[in-house]
Amino acid sequence: MNFKSHALSLAEFTAYYSPLWNKEIMNEYPESVTDYPREWVDLLQELSDEELFDVDCKRPVEKLKGTSFETFMRTIKALCDIPKITSVPELPLEDWAFQGVKKKKRHEIQKIVPVLKKVRDEKKFDYVVDIGGGVGHLSRVLSHYHGIPSISIDQNVEFQKIGIGRLKKFRKIEGAQDVTFMNITFGKKEDAPELEKIFNKHSLGLGLHTCGVLANTLIQNTIDHHTMGLLNFGCCYHTLKAHIDFPLSSFYKENNYPVLNLYGFTLATRSHAETTLDAYKTKVRVKNYRYAFHLFLMKNFGKKNFIEVGECHLSTYWKPFHIYISEKLNFLGLKHEFTNEDFDLFYDSKEIQKNLRVMFLCNVIRWQLGRVLEIYLQVDRCLYLEENGYEVKLEQYFEESLSPRNLGILALNN
Ligand SMILES: C[S@@+](CC[C@H](N)C(=O)[O-])C[C@H]1O[C@@H](n2cnc3c(N)ncnc32)[C@H](O)[C@@H]1O
């Protein structure tokens, strides 16, 4: 992939649609909805639940053919067209090797292992250092069943205790190599001497879902220690800090490419996986109740800014509105004299229902942008590695439906 030319297309698109991603609809309502093309909202108003669900899943919808909204969706599809890993056959492994490993994790491991084996055949690295390895499923499978030694680093000692227990419990096969657990906080100055011993030109860094800045730390350490390279899958971008953690590359900085803010990072973190129609209907209901509560607070308590209102059981959203709102007002400690009937009348009123619909439709438009922002962010990381002498590939490793954070950066030294 030519990262620079792709970055340019992504940056232009990201800049053009910044009014949509750089704020949350509810936080700045009613001004926020005025940023959305009226004709798109009107078009979406005409769709059935099933058709809107298709739009949310980024599937083409007949009624949208030939419209500017369809062009918008097509552009997104093209920008998000990241190649899938060339299907290296999965290495056969008995079920017992994955005992206690969730379906999602098993799928991820099965996709990563053949790629790493191929890289090892070519580059002859000595071992992998699995950063944020957690309980060490990936390291164990790599070392015990595929002969690649591994060091699993995590700051969570409890996870590692479980992992060490598992090493003893599971049988190995001929040619099995060692898994070493190291309890350190990757990137912390005090732990640098320990890291020095293992992070070097003979090692390959591995990060399966390195949250937020942990991915950056892995990238920087790869460069600083001149390691063989890395294979990294990022996640939890909402914890990144604008201008500090993003952008990394000189290319983005010199060209003044748009810098994502908290809302952009959060949107990039959204799951892009397809869901079921039932899950979609629940999402509509959850949003409606949450937004109706916000509108109620605006109208009756003069509160315009976003307020954290806590979680509630999913079943609450299918009960009458007064049950939900009473719970939330209670949570916020707001005294009032409204009756249950007042609450339900508010929610069912034509005006509120109309507003909620528009807010939801704007969200359907906004959510389309999540994957573009994620790729925009990943391409910056790729460019930074390229600028520092690595040969880089960005590919989709996992089925999105099983593991939506499926973009892997493979960077190898020349
Ligand atoms: C999303 S989990 C991924 C776990 C594992 N790689 C997997 O795929 O199942 C992220 C892990 O990174 C660990 N972690 C986060 N920051 C870390 C740091 N600075 N140093 C070491 N471990 C860290 C957490 O404790 C957690 O186990």
Tab-separated table of C-alpha atoms in Angstrom, residues 143-393:
chain	number	residue	atom	x	y	z
A	143	SER	CA	5.720	-21.571	21.848
A	144	HIS	CA	4.200	-24.881	22.870
A	145	TYR	CA	2.639	-25.836	19.569
A	146	HIS	CA	4.598	-23.926	16.948
A	147	GLY	CA	8.129	-23.859	18.328
A	148	ILE	CA	8.484	-20.067	18.565
A	149	PRO	CA	9.890	-19.016	21.956
A	150	SER	CA	8.038	-16.154	23.605
A	151	ILE	CA	8.210	-13.679	26.433
A	152	SER	CA	4.851	-12.447	27.619
A	153	ILE	CA	4.932	-9.030	29.279
A	154	ASP	CA	2.055	-7.659	31.298
A	155	GLN	CA	1.626	-5.349	34.249
A	156	ASN	CA	-1.237	-7.392	35.616
A	157	VAL	CA	0.184	-10.032	37.923
A	158	GLU	CA	-3.157	-11.797	38.368
A	159	PHE	CA	-3.483	-12.468	34.636
A	160	GLN	CA	0.027	-13.829	34.595
A	161	LYS	CA	-0.574	-16.159	37.552
A	162	ILE	CA	-3.436	-17.714	35.589
A	163	GLY	CA	-1.165	-17.979	32.549
A	164	ILE	CA	1.667	-19.668	34.485
A	165	GLY	CA	-0.845	-22.173	35.878
A	166	ARG	CA	-2.017	-22.973	32.387
A	167	LEU	CA	1.521	-23.641	31.136
A	168	LYS	CA	1.812	-26.524	33.555
A	169	LYS	CA	-1.679	-27.858	32.955
A	170	PHE	CA	-1.624	-28.090	29.170
A	171	ARG	CA	0.305	-30.778	27.399
A	172	LYS	CA	3.086	-29.790	25.033
A	173	ILE	CA	4.139	-31.336	21.759
A	174	GLU	CA	7.560	-32.260	20.436
A	175	GLY	CA	9.670	-29.206	19.695
A	176	ALA	CA	7.815	-27.074	22.249
A	177	GLN	CA	9.663	-23.935	23.296
A	178	ASP	CA	9.488	-21.905	26.497
A	179	VAL	CA	7.076	-19.152	27.448
A	180	THR	CA	8.510	-16.698	29.963
A	181	PHE	CA	6.247	-14.332	31.839
A	182	MET	CA	7.661	-10.959	32.863
A	183	ASN	CA	5.719	-8.712	35.154
A	184	ILE	CA	6.703	-5.217	34.077
A	185	THR	CA	4.999	-2.055	32.965
A	186	PHE	CA	6.092	-1.580	29.409
A	187	GLY	CA	7.327	1.958	28.836
A	188	LYS	CA	7.941	2.789	32.492
A	189	LYS	CA	11.451	4.193	33.106
A	190	GLU	CA	12.136	1.963	36.136
A	191	ASP	CA	11.543	-1.132	34.033
A	192	ALA	CA	13.831	-0.050	31.186
A	193	PRO	CA	16.910	-2.086	32.345
A	194	GLU	CA	14.825	-5.284	32.384
A	195	LEU	CA	13.477	-4.498	28.956
A	196	GLU	CA	16.973	-3.817	27.570
A	197	LYS	CA	17.833	-7.483	28.094
A	198	ILE	CA	15.087	-8.812	25.867
A	199	PHE	CA	14.053	-6.109	23.430
A	200	ASN	CA	16.786	-6.140	20.780
A	201	LYS	CA	17.600	-6.862	17.165
A	202	HIS	CA	16.883	-10.575	17.599
A	203	SER	CA	13.361	-10.100	18.902
A	204	LEU	CA	10.034	-9.342	17.293
A	205	GLY	CA	7.461	-7.301	19.213
A	206	LEU	CA	3.883	-8.492	19.305
A	207	GLY	CA	0.844	-6.604	20.500
A	208	LEU	CA	-2.568	-8.201	20.302
A	209	HIS	CA	-4.905	-5.379	21.223
A	210	THR	CA	-2.524	-2.921	22.756
A	211	CYS	CA	-4.887	-0.371	24.278
A	212	GLY	CA	-4.443	3.268	23.307
A	213	VAL	CA	-0.948	4.534	23.941
A	214	LEU	CA	0.495	1.055	24.593
A	215	ALA	CA	0.653	0.620	20.814
A	216	ASN	CA	2.693	3.829	20.532
A	217	THR	CA	5.028	2.644	23.277
A	218	LEU	CA	5.560	-0.610	21.395
A	219	ILE	CA	6.252	1.287	18.175
A	220	GLN	CA	8.709	3.663	19.862
A	221	ASN	CA	10.561	0.868	21.646
A	222	THR	CA	10.782	-1.109	18.416
A	223	ILE	CA	12.488	1.865	16.796
A	224	ASP	CA	14.696	2.791	19.766
A	225	HIS	CA	15.940	-0.776	20.320
A	226	HIS	CA	16.282	-1.522	16.587
A	227	THR	CA	14.270	-4.712	16.973
A	228	MET	CA	13.467	-6.971	14.052
A	229	GLY	CA	10.029	-5.383	13.920
A	230	LEU	CA	6.515	-5.792	15.219
A	231	LEU	CA	3.062	-7.105	14.578
A	232	ASN	CA	0.531	-4.916	16.319
A	233	PHE	CA	-3.244	-4.665	16.653
A	234	GLY	CA	-4.437	-1.474	18.319
A	235	CYS	CA	-7.628	-0.839	20.269
A	236	CYS	CA	-9.203	1.634	22.753
A	237	TYR	CA	-8.203	4.710	20.758
A	238	HIS	CA	-10.465	6.834	22.988
A	239	THR	CA	-7.715	6.838	25.605
A	240	LEU	CA	-5.282	8.586	23.241
A	241	LYS	CA	-4.430	12.231	23.724
A	242	ALA	CA	-4.656	14.569	20.760
A	243	HIS	CA	-1.319	16.164	19.715
A	244	ILE	CA	0.589	14.005	22.220
A	245	ASP	CA	-0.244	10.485	21.024
A	246	PHE	CA	-1.475	11.443	17.576
A	247	PRO	CA	-0.174	12.109	15.006
A	248	LEU	CA	3.165	10.325	15.199
A	249	SER	CA	4.447	10.679	11.652
A	250	SER	CA	6.305	13.674	10.289
A	251	PHE	CA	4.185	13.297	7.170
A	252	TYR	CA	0.928	14.023	9.037
A	253	LYS	CA	2.553	16.808	11.067
A	254	GLU	CA	4.256	18.561	8.142
A	255	ASN	CA	1.092	18.463	6.060
A	256	ASN	CA	-1.047	19.705	8.949
A	257	TYR	CA	-3.421	16.785	8.645
A	258	PRO	CA	-6.480	16.992	10.902
A	259	VAL	CA	-5.871	15.936	14.490
A	260	LEU	CA	-8.576	13.749	15.974
A	261	ASN	CA	-10.083	14.837	19.274
A	262	LEU	CA	-11.712	12.738	21.988
A	263	TYR	CA	-14.918	12.375	19.955
A	264	GLY	CA	-12.977	11.330	16.873
A	265	PHE	CA	-10.943	8.774	18.831
A	266	THR	CA	-14.106	7.445	20.451
A	267	LEU	CA	-15.809	7.114	17.096
A	268	ALA	CA	-12.763	5.243	15.752
A	269	THR	CA	-13.083	2.812	18.660
A	270	ARG	CA	-16.714	1.973	17.914
A	271	SER	CA	-17.264	-1.587	16.892
A	272	HIS	CA	-17.760	-1.855	13.170
A	273	ALA	CA	-18.953	-5.406	13.355
A	274	GLU	CA	-22.272	-6.342	11.835
A	275	THR	CA	-24.937	-7.006	14.417
A	276	THR	CA	-28.402	-8.556	14.345
A	277	LEU	CA	-31.617	-6.661	13.687
A	278	ASP	CA	-32.633	-7.275	17.304
A	279	ALA	CA	-29.383	-5.799	18.619
A	280	TYR	CA	-29.905	-2.829	16.319
A	281	LYS	CA	-33.446	-2.281	17.654
A	282	THR	CA	-32.095	-2.329	21.193
A	283	LYS	CA	-29.495	0.251	20.194
A	284	VAL	CA	-32.265	2.526	18.850
A	285	ARG	CA	-34.192	2.155	22.078
A	286	VAL	CA	-31.157	2.817	24.292
A	287	LYS	CA	-30.286	5.952	22.330
A	288	ASN	CA	-33.883	7.187	22.391
A	289	TYR	CA	-34.211	6.864	26.162
A	290	ARG	CA	-30.799	8.406	26.792
A	291	TYR	CA	-31.460	11.319	24.449
A	292	ALA	CA	-34.988	11.834	25.741
A	293	PHE	CA	-33.549	12.080	29.226
A	294	HIS	CA	-31.067	14.661	27.981
A	295	LEU	CA	-33.852	16.686	26.339
A	296	PHE	CA	-35.865	16.464	29.554
A	297	LEU	CA	-32.933	17.778	31.599
A	298	MET	CA	-32.424	20.598	29.101
A	299	LYS	CA	-36.051	21.617	29.206
A	300	ASN	CA	-36.791	21.256	32.900
A	301	PHE	CA	-33.463	21.664	34.661
A	302	GLY	CA	-31.641	23.973	32.260
A	303	LYS	CA	-28.823	21.434	31.886
A	304	LYS	CA	-27.349	21.569	28.413
A	305	ASN	CA	-24.057	19.828	28.995
A	306	PHE	CA	-23.533	16.119	28.874
A	307	ILE	CA	-23.939	14.418	32.241
A	308	GLU	CA	-22.780	10.918	33.118
A	309	VAL	CA	-25.929	9.012	34.095
A	310	GLY	CA	-24.548	5.534	34.769
A	311	GLU	CA	-25.460	2.174	33.294
A	312	CYS	CA	-28.772	0.426	33.575
A	313	HIS	CA	-30.031	-3.056	32.829
A	314	LEU	CA	-30.978	-3.586	29.183
A	315	SER	CA	-34.454	-4.747	30.179
A	316	THR	CA	-35.149	-1.244	31.611
A	317	TYR	CA	-35.170	0.175	28.083
A	318	TRP	CA	-38.132	-2.000	27.184
A	319	LYS	CA	-40.160	-0.797	30.173
A	320	PRO	CA	-42.129	2.469	30.154
A	321	PHE	CA	-40.004	5.633	29.986
A	322	HIS	CA	-41.006	6.763	33.498
A	323	ILE	CA	-39.168	3.773	35.017
A	324	TYR	CA	-35.949	4.657	33.199
A	325	ILE	CA	-36.090	8.394	33.901
A	326	SER	CA	-37.048	7.960	37.568
A	327	GLU	CA	-33.987	5.742	38.035
A	328	LYS	CA	-31.739	8.303	36.340
A	329	LEU	CA	-33.090	11.348	38.202
A	330	ASN	CA	-32.568	9.406	41.370
A	331	PHE	CA	-29.002	8.572	40.314
A	332	LEU	CA	-28.305	12.282	39.797
A	333	GLY	CA	-30.030	13.187	43.086
A	334	LEU	CA	-32.375	15.632	41.319
A	335	LYS	CA	-35.496	16.427	43.324
A	336	HIS	CA	-38.728	16.919	41.342
A	337	GLU	CA	-42.519	16.722	41.461
A	338	PHE	CA	-43.155	15.131	38.081
A	339	THR	CA	-45.536	12.209	37.882
A	340	ASN	CA	-45.049	9.014	35.898
A	341	GLU	CA	-47.677	10.279	33.524
A	342	ASP	CA	-45.731	13.521	32.956
A	343	PHE	CA	-42.664	11.511	32.014
A	344	ASP	CA	-44.483	9.205	29.602
A	345	LEU	CA	-46.379	12.094	28.009
A	346	PHE	CA	-43.099	13.915	27.473
A	347	TYR	CA	-41.511	10.899	25.821
A	348	ASP	CA	-44.512	10.096	23.622
A	349	SER	CA	-45.097	13.664	22.498
A	350	LYS	CA	-44.870	14.242	18.758
A	351	GLU	CA	-42.201	16.892	19.138
A	352	ILE	CA	-39.867	14.745	21.238
A	353	GLN	CA	-40.341	11.710	19.011
A	354	LYS	CA	-39.532	13.848	15.981
A	355	ASN	CA	-36.392	15.237	17.610
A	356	LEU	CA	-35.255	11.794	18.740
A	357	ARG	CA	-35.674	10.443	15.239
A	358	VAL	CA	-33.547	13.210	13.722
A	359	MET	CA	-30.878	12.720	16.381
A	360	PHE	CA	-30.783	9.009	15.682
A	361	LEU	CA	-30.608	9.479	11.902
A	362	CYS	CA	-27.725	11.907	12.314
A	363	ASN	CA	-25.998	9.262	14.385
A	364	VAL	CA	-26.481	6.676	11.649
A	365	ILE	CA	-24.662	9.096	9.339
A	366	ARG	CA	-21.972	9.852	11.905
A	367	TRP	CA	-21.254	6.197	12.707
A	368	GLN	CA	-20.363	5.592	9.062
A	369	LEU	CA	-17.169	7.554	9.722
A	370	GLY	CA	-15.756	5.364	12.519
A	371	ARG	CA	-13.787	2.932	10.405
A	372	VAL	CA	-12.321	5.725	8.230
A	373	LEU	CA	-10.996	7.431	11.354
A	374	GLU	CA	-9.530	4.183	12.639
A	375	ILE	CA	-7.698	3.621	9.352
A	376	TYR	CA	-6.573	7.257	9.278
A	377	LEU	CA	-5.023	6.707	12.694
A	378	GLN	CA	-3.395	3.403	11.759
A	379	VAL	CA	-1.922	4.809	8.553
A	380	ASP	CA	-0.171	7.488	10.626
A	381	ARG	CA	1.436	4.720	12.717
A	382	CYS	CA	2.484	2.915	9.518
A	383	LEU	CA	4.063	6.060	8.115
A	384	TYR	CA	5.956	6.671	11.337
A	385	LEU	CA	7.427	3.173	11.163
A	386	GLU	CA	8.305	3.668	7.499
A	387	GLU	CA	10.009	6.969	8.335
A	388	ASN	CA	12.112	5.026	10.804
A	389	GLY	CA	13.343	2.458	8.342
A	390	TYR	CA	10.798	-0.339	8.577
A	391	GLU	CA	8.989	-2.040	5.730
A	392	VAL	CA	5.338	-1.891	6.661
A	393	LYS	CA	2.124	-3.676	5.766
